[in-house]
Tab-separated table of C-alpha atoms in Angstrom:
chain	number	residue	atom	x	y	z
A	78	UNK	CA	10.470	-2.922	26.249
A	79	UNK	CA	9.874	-6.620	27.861
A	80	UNK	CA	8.183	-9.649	25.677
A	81	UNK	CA	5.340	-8.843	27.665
A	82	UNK	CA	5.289	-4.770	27.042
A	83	UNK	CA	5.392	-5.619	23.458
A	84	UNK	CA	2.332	-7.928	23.593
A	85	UNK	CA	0.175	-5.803	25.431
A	86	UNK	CA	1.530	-2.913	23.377
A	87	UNK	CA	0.540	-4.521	20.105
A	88	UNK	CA	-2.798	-6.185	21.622
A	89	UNK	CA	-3.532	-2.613	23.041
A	90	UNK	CA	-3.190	-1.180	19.164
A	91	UNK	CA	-4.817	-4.257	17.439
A	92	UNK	CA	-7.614	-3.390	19.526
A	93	UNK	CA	-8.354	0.345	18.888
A	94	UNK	CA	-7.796	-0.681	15.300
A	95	UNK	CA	-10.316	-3.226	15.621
A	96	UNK	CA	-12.500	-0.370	16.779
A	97	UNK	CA	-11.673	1.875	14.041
A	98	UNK	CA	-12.722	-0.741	11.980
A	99	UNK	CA	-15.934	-1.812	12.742
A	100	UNK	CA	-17.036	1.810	13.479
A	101	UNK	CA	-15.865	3.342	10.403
A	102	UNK	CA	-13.624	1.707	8.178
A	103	UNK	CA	-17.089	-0.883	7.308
A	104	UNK	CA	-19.637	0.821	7.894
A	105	UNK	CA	-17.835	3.632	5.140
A	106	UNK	CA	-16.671	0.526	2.916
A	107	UNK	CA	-19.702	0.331	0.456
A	108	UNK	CA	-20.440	3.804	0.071
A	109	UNK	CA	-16.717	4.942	-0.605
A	110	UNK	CA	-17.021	2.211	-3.407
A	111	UNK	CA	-20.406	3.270	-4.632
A	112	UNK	CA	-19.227	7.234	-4.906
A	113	UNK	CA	-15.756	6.763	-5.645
A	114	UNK	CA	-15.350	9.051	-2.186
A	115	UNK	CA	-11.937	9.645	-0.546
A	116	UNK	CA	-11.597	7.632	2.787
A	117	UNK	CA	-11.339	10.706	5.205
A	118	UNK	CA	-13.108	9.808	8.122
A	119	UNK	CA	-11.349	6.408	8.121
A	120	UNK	CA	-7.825	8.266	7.864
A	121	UNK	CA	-9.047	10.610	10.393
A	122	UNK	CA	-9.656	8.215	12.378
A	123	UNK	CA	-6.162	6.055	12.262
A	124	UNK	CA	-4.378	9.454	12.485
A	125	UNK	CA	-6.054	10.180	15.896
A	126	UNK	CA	-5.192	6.724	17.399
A	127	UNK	CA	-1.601	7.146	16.294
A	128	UNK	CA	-1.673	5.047	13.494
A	129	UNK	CA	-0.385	7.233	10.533
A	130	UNK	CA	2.584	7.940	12.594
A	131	UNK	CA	3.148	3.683	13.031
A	132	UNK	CA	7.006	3.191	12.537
A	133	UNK	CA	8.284	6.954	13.616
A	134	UNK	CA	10.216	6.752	16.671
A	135	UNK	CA	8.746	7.778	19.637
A	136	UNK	CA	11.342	10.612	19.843
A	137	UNK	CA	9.631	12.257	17.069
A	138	UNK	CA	6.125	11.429	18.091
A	139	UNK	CA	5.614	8.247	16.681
A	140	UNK	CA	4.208	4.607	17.614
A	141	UNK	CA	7.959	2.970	16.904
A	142	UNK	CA	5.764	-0.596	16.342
A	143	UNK	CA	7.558	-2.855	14.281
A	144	UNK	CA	6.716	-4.082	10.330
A	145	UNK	CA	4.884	-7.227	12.111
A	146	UNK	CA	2.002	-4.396	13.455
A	147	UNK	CA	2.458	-2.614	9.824
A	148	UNK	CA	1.113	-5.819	8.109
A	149	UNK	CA	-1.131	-7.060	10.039
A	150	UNK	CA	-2.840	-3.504	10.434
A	151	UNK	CA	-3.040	-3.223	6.559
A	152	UNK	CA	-4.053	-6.964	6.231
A	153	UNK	CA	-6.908	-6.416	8.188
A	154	UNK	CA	-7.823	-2.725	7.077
A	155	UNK	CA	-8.131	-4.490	3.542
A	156	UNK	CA	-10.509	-6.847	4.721
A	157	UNK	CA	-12.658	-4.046	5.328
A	158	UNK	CA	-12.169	-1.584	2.400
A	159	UNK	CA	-9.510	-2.108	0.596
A	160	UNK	CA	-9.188	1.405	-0.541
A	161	UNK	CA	-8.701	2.512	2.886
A	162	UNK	CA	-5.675	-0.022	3.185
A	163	UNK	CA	-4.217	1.277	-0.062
A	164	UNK	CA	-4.301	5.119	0.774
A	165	UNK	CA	-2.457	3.858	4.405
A	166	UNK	CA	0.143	1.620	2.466
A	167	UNK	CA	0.657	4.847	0.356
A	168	UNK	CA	1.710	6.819	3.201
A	169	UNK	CA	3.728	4.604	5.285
A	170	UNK	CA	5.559	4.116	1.848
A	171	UNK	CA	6.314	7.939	2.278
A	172	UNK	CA	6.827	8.106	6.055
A	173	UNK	CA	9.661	5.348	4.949
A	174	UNK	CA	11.110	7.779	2.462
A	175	UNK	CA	11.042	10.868	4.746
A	176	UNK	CA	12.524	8.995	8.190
A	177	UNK	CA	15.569	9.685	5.986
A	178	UNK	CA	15.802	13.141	6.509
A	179	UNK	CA	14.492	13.199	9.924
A	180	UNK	CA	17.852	15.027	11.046
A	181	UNK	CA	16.360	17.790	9.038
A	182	UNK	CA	14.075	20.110	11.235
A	183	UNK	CA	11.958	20.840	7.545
A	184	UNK	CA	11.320	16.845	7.387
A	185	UNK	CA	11.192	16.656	11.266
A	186	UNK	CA	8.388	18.681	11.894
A	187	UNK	CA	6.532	17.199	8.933
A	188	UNK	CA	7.230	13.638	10.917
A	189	UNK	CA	5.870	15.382	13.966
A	190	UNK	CA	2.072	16.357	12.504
A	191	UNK	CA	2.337	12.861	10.992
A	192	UNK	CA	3.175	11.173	14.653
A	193	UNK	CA	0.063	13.930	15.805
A	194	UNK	CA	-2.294	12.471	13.579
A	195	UNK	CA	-2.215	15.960	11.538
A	196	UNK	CA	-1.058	15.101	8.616
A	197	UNK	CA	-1.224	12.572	5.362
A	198	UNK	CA	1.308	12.151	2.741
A	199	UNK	CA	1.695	9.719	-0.123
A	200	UNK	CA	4.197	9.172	-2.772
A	201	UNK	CA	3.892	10.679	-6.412
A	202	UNK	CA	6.574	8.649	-8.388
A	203	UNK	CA	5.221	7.176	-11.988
A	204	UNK	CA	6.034	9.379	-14.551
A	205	UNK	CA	4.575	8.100	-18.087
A	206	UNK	CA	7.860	7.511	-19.240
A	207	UNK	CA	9.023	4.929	-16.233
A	208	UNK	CA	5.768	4.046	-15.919
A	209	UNK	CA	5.387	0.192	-13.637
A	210	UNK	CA	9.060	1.501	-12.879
A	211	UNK	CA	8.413	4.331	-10.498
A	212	UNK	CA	11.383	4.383	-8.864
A	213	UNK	CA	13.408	5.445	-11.672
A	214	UNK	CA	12.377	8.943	-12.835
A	215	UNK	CA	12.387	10.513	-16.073
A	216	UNK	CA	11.932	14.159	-14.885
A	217	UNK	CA	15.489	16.050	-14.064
A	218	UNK	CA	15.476	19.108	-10.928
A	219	UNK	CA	18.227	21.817	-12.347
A	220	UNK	CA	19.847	24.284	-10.165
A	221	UNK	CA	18.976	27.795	-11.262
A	222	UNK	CA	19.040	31.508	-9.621
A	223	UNK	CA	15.413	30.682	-8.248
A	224	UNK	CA	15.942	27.503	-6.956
A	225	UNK	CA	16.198	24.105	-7.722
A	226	UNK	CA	13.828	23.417	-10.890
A	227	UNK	CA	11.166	20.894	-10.926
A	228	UNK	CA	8.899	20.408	-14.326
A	229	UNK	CA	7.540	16.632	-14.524
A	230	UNK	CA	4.331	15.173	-14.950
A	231	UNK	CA	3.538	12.770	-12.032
A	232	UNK	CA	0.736	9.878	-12.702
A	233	UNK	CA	-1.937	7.390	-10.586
A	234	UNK	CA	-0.646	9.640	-7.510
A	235	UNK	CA	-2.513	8.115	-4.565
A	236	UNK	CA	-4.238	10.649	-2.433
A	237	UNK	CA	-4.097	13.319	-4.689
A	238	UNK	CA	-5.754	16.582	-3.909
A	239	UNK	CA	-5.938	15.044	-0.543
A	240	UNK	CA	-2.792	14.441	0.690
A	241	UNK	CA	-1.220	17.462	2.908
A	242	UNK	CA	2.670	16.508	1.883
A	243	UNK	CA	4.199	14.963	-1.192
A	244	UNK	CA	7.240	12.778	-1.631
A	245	UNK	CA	7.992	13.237	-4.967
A	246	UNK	CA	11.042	12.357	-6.781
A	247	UNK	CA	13.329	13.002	-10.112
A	248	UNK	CA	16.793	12.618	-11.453
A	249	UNK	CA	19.683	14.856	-9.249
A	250	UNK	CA	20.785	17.746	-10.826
A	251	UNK	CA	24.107	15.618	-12.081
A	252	UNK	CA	22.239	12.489	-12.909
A	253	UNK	CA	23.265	10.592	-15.999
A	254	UNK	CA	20.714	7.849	-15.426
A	255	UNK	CA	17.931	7.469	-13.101
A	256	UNK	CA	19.829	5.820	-10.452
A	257	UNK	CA	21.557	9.223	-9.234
A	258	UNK	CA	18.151	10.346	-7.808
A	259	UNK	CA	16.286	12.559	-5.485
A	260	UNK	CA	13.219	12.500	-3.420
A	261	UNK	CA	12.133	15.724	-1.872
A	262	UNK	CA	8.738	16.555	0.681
A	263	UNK	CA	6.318	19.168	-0.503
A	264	UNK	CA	3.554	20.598	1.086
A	265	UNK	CA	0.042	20.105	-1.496
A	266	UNK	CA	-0.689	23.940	-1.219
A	267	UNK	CA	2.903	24.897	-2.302
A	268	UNK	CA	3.189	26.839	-5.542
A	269	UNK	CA	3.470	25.038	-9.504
A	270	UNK	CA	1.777	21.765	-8.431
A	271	UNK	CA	-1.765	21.367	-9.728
A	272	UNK	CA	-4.059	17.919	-9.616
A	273	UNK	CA	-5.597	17.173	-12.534
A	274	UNK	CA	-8.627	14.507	-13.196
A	275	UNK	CA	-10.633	12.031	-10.857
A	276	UNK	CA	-9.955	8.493	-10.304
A	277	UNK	CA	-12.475	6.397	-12.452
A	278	UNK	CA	-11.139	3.442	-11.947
A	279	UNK	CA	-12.438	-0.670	-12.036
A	280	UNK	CA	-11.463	-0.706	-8.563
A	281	UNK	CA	-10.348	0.537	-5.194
A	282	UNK	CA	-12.760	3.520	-6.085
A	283	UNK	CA	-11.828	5.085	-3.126
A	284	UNK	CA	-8.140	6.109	-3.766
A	285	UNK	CA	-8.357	8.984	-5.393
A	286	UNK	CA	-5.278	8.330	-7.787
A	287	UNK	CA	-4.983	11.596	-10.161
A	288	UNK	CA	-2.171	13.063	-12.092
A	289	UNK	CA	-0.034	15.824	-10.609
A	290	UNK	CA	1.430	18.652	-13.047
A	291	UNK	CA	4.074	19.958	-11.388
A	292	UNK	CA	6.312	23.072	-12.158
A	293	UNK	CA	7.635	24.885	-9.017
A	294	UNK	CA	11.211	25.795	-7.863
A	295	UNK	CA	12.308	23.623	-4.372
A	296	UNK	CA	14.263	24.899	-1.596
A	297	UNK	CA	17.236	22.564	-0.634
A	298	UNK	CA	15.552	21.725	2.828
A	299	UNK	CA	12.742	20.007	1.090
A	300	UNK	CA	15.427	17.144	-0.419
A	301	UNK	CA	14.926	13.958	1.908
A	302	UNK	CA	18.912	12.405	2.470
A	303	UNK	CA	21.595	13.567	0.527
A	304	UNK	CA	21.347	14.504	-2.955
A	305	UNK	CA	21.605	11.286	-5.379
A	306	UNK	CA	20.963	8.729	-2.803
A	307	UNK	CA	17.265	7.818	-3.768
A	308	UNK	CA	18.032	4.467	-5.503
A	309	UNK	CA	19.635	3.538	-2.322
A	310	UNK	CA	16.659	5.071	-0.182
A	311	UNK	CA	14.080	3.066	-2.814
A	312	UNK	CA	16.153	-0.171	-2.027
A	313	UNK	CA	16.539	0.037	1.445
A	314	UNK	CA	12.854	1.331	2.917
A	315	UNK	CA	10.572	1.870	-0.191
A	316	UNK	CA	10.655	-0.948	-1.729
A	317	UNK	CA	10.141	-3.334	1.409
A	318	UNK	CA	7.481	-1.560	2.929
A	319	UNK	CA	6.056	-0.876	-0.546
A	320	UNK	CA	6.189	-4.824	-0.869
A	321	UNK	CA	4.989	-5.259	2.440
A	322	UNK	CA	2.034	-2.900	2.023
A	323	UNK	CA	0.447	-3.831	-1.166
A	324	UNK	CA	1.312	-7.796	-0.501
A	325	UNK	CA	-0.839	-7.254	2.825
A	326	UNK	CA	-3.542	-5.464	0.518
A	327	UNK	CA	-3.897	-8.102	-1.628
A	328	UNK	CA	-3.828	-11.116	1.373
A	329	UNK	CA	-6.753	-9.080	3.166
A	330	UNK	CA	-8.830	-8.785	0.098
A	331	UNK	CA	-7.987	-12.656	-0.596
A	332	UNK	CA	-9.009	-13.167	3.108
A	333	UNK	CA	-12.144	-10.969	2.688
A	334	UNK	CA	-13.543	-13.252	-0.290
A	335	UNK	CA	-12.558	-16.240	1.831
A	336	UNK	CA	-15.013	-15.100	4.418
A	337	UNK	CA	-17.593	-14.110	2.250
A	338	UNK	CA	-17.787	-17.740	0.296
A	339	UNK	CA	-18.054	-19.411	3.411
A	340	UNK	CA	-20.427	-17.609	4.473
A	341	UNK	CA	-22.304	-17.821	1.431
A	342	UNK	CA	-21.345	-21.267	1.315
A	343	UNK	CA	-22.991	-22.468	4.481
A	344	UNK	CA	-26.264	-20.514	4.542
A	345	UNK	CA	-27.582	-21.577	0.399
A	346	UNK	CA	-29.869	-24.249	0.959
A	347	UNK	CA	-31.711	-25.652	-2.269
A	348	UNK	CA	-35.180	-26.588	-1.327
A	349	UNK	CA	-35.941	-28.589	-4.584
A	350	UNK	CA	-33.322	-31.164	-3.423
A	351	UNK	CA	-33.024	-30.647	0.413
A	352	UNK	CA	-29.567	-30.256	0.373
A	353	UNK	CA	-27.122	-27.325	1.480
A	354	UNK	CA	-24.704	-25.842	-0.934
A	355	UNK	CA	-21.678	-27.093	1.289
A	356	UNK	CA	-22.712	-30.592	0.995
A	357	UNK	CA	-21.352	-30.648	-3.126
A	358	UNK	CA	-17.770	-32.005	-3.064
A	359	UNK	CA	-16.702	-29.888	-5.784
A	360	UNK	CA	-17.191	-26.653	-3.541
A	361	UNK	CA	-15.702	-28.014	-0.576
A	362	UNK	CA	-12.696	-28.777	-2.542
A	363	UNK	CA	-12.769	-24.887	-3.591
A	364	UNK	CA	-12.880	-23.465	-0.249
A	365	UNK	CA	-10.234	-25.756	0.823
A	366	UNK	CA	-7.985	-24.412	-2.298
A	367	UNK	CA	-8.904	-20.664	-1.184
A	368	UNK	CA	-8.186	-21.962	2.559
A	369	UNK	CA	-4.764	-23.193	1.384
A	370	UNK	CA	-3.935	-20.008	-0.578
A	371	UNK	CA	-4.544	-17.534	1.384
A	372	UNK	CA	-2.309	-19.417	4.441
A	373	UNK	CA	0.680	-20.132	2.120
A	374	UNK	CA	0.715	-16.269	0.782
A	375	UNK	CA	0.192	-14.544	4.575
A	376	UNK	CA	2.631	-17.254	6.091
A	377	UNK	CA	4.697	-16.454	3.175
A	378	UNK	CA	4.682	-12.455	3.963
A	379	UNK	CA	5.132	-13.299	8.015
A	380	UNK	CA	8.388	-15.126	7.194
A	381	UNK	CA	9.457	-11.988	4.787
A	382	UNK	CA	8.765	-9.571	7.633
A	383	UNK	CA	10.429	-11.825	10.467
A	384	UNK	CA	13.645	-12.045	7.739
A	385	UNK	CA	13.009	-7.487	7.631
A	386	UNK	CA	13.065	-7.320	11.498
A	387	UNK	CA	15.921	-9.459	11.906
A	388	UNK	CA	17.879	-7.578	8.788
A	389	UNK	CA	18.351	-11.061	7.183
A	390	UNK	CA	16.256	-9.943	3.931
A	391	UNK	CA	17.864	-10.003	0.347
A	392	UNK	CA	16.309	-9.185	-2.760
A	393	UNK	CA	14.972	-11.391	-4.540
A	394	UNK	CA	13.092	-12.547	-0.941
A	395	UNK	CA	12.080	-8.520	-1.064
A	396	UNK	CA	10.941	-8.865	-5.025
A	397	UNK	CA	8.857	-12.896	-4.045
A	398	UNK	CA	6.346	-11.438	-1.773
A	399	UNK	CA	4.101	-9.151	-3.994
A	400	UNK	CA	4.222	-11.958	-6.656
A	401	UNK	CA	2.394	-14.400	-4.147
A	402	UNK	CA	0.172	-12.357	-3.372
A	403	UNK	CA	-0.689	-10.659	-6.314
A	404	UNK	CA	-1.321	-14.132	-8.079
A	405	UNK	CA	-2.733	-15.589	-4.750
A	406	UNK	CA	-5.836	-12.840	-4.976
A	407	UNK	CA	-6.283	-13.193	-8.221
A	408	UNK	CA	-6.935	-17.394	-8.053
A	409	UNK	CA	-9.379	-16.479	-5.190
A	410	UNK	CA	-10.845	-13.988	-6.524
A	411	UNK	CA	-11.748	-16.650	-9.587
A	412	UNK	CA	-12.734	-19.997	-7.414
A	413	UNK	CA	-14.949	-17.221	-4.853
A	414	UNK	CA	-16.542	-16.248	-7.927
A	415	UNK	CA	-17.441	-19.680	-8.897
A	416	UNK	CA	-18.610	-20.626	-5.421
A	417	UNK	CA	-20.855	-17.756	-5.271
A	418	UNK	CA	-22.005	-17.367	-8.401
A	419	UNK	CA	-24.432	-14.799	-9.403
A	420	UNK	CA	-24.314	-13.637	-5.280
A	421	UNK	CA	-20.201	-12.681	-6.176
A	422	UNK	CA	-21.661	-11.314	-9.766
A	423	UNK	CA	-24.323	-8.786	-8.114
A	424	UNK	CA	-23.047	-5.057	-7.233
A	425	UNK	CA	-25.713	-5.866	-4.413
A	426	UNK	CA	-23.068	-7.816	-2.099
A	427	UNK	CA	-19.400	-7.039	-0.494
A	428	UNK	CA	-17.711	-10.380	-2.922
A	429	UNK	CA	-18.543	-8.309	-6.326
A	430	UNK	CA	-16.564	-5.259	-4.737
A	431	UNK	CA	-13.468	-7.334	-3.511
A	432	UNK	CA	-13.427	-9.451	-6.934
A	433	UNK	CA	-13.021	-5.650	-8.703
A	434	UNK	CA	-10.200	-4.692	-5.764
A	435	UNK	CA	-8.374	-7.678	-6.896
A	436	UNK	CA	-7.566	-6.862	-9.966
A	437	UNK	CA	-5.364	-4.075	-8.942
A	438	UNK	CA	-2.016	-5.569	-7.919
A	439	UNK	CA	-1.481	-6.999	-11.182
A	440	UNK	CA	-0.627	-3.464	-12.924
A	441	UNK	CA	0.004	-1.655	-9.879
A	442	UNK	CA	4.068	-0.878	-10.139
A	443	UNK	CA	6.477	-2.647	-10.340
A	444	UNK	CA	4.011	-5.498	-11.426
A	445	UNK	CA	4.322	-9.107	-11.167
A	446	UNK	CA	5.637	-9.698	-14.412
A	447	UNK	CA	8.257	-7.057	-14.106
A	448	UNK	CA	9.381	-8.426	-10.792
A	449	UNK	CA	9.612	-11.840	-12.039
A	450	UNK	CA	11.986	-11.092	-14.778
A	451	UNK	CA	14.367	-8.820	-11.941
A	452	UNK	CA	14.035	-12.131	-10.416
A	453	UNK	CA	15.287	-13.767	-13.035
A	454	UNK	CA	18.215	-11.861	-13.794
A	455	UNK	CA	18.839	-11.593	-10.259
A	456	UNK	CA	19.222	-15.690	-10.024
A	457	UNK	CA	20.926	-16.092	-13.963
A	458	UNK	CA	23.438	-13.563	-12.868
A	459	UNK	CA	21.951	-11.665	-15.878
A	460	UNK	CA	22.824	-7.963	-15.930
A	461	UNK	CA	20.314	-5.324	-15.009
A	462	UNK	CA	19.989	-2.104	-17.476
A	463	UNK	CA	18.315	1.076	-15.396
């Protein structure tokens, strides 16, 4: 595909998703809030235009776009309803998981309803006792006459009781730590797994994040990769477009509060005094801060994917981008709120529902504070116990 293909390719999908977006994914924002609803007419709709299949090659029915479309489509589904972007982050996380078995015809054909718009998975990886570190599961499968042997407990599973397929994962049947793990695909109707609760959460309402009891016997087919590999799967796709996702969540709902305050900013007039609320230095000074942030953490997250598409990325660059913009939405969540005052405070407006969204990324796995310390290590040469 020429330079030129590509930008008319990507302008073509940045369009429809435009669409999409001011159709449905805004128009459904306040309500899905208000009700704590699942997002399914925005998912329907993505899944029709292609987008749920984004990054599976066109061989298997897929977009093929690159991580640059990824972001910006999440960035910008955030802005909107934030619990829309989070359910889509969710799956692309899995569609990275299962392009590893997509020599598989089991895994293949799931890619294929994904590419058709026909079908939405999500990952269901925190356990209680890994908890911010999903990636490294507690739960063990064992090989018996039956099958292979899955009893676990799954927790804050995105999409649950909605999702059609789940990428769910647990130690390999000769695992001494949770390194030597697995990842397999199951369908939500298959037998032994059960959803249990409803997502009452401060924010992103929308989610539907619910426990999943699980106790079922697997066939072999259903194991994405070879058995063992699903540290190196987590390292190598999860992780970055995990990183990618909820970084771009965080940057549109940072964006979305940036937009609001100005808004707000330049239409509050105070009659007593004849003067417009973007006349006091002190709140100029704010939006310029928010202004400022919001650049350095998207810029920031550009550069990260650029360094993804090239294959220059390391780790620690991989581990940097989620703590930007996890701390990035939370410092504009806290200057929009004291631009806007009691208009941010009232359930009444858009601000008060992004303020409550922004809170998320700071215990959403692995969190900021656990990423730091990997960090750390990483840089002091400092031993990492798993």
């Amino acid at each position: 595909m020429s330079t030129i293909q590509e930008k008319n390719f990507t302008q073509d999908l940045l369009t429809k998703l435009d669409d999409i977006i001011v159709d449905f994914v805004a128009p459904n924002a306040a309500r899905i809030d208000r009700e704590r609803e699942f997002p399914r007419e925005n998912i329907t709709e993505l899944g029709r235009e292609g987008f749920l299949g984004l990054i599976i090659p066109q061989q298997l029915g897929g977009l093929e776009a690159p991580l640059s479309l990824y972001k910006e489509t999440v960035i910008r589904l955030a802005q909107a309803c934030a619990s829309t972007a989070l359910v889509y982050v969710q799956h692309m996380s899995a569609v990275s998981i299962l392009l590893y078995g997509k020599e598989n015809d089991y895994i293949k054909n799931i890619l294929s309803n994904i590419g058709k718009g026909q079908c939405l998975t999500t990952i269901a990886l925190s356990e209680a006792g890994s908890g911010c570190y999903f990636f490294l599961p507690v739960s063990q499968v064992n090989e018996t006459d039956k099958g292979l042997r899955l009893k676990t407990n799954k927790i804050m599973v995105t999409s649950a009781g909605e999702a059609d397929v789940y990428v769910i994962n647990s130690k390999a049947t000769f695992a001494k730590n949770s390194m030597q793990s697995n990842f397999f695909a199951v369908a939500s109707e298959y037998n032994g797994i059960e959803v249990g609760g409803k997502w009452e959460g401060m924010g992103l309402r929308g989610n539907q994040s619910a426990p999943l009891t699980i106790d079922t016997y697997l066939n072999k087919q259903m194991l994405i990769g070879e058995e063992g590999e699903g540290f190196k799967i987590t390292r190598e796709a999860l992780l970055p477009m995990g990183q990618i996702g909820i970084s771009a969540v965080n940057i549109g709902i940072a964006k979305a509060i940036y937009n609001e305050s100005v808004n707000y900013v330049k239409k509050r007039f105070y009659t007593h005094i004849n003067t417009n609320l973007s006349d006091f230095q002190s709140i100029q000074q704010m939006i310029g801060e928010i202004k400022v942030l919001c650049d350095q953490a998207e810029t920031a997250l550009n550069v990260f994917v650029q360094r993804m598409e090239n294959k220059e990325v390391d780790m620690v660059s991989t581990l940097e981008v989620k703590v930007m913009a996890c701390q990035t939405v939370l410092q504009v969540a806290e200057l929009g709120l004291k631009v806007c005052g009691g208009h941010a405070y009232s359930a009444n407006t858009p601000i008060e529902r992004y303020i409550r969204d922004s809170m998320a990324g700071t215990v959403m796995g692995p969190t900021p504070d656990v990423l730091k310390e990997l960090i750390g290590k990483i840089v002091l040469d400092v031993p990492t116990q798993l």
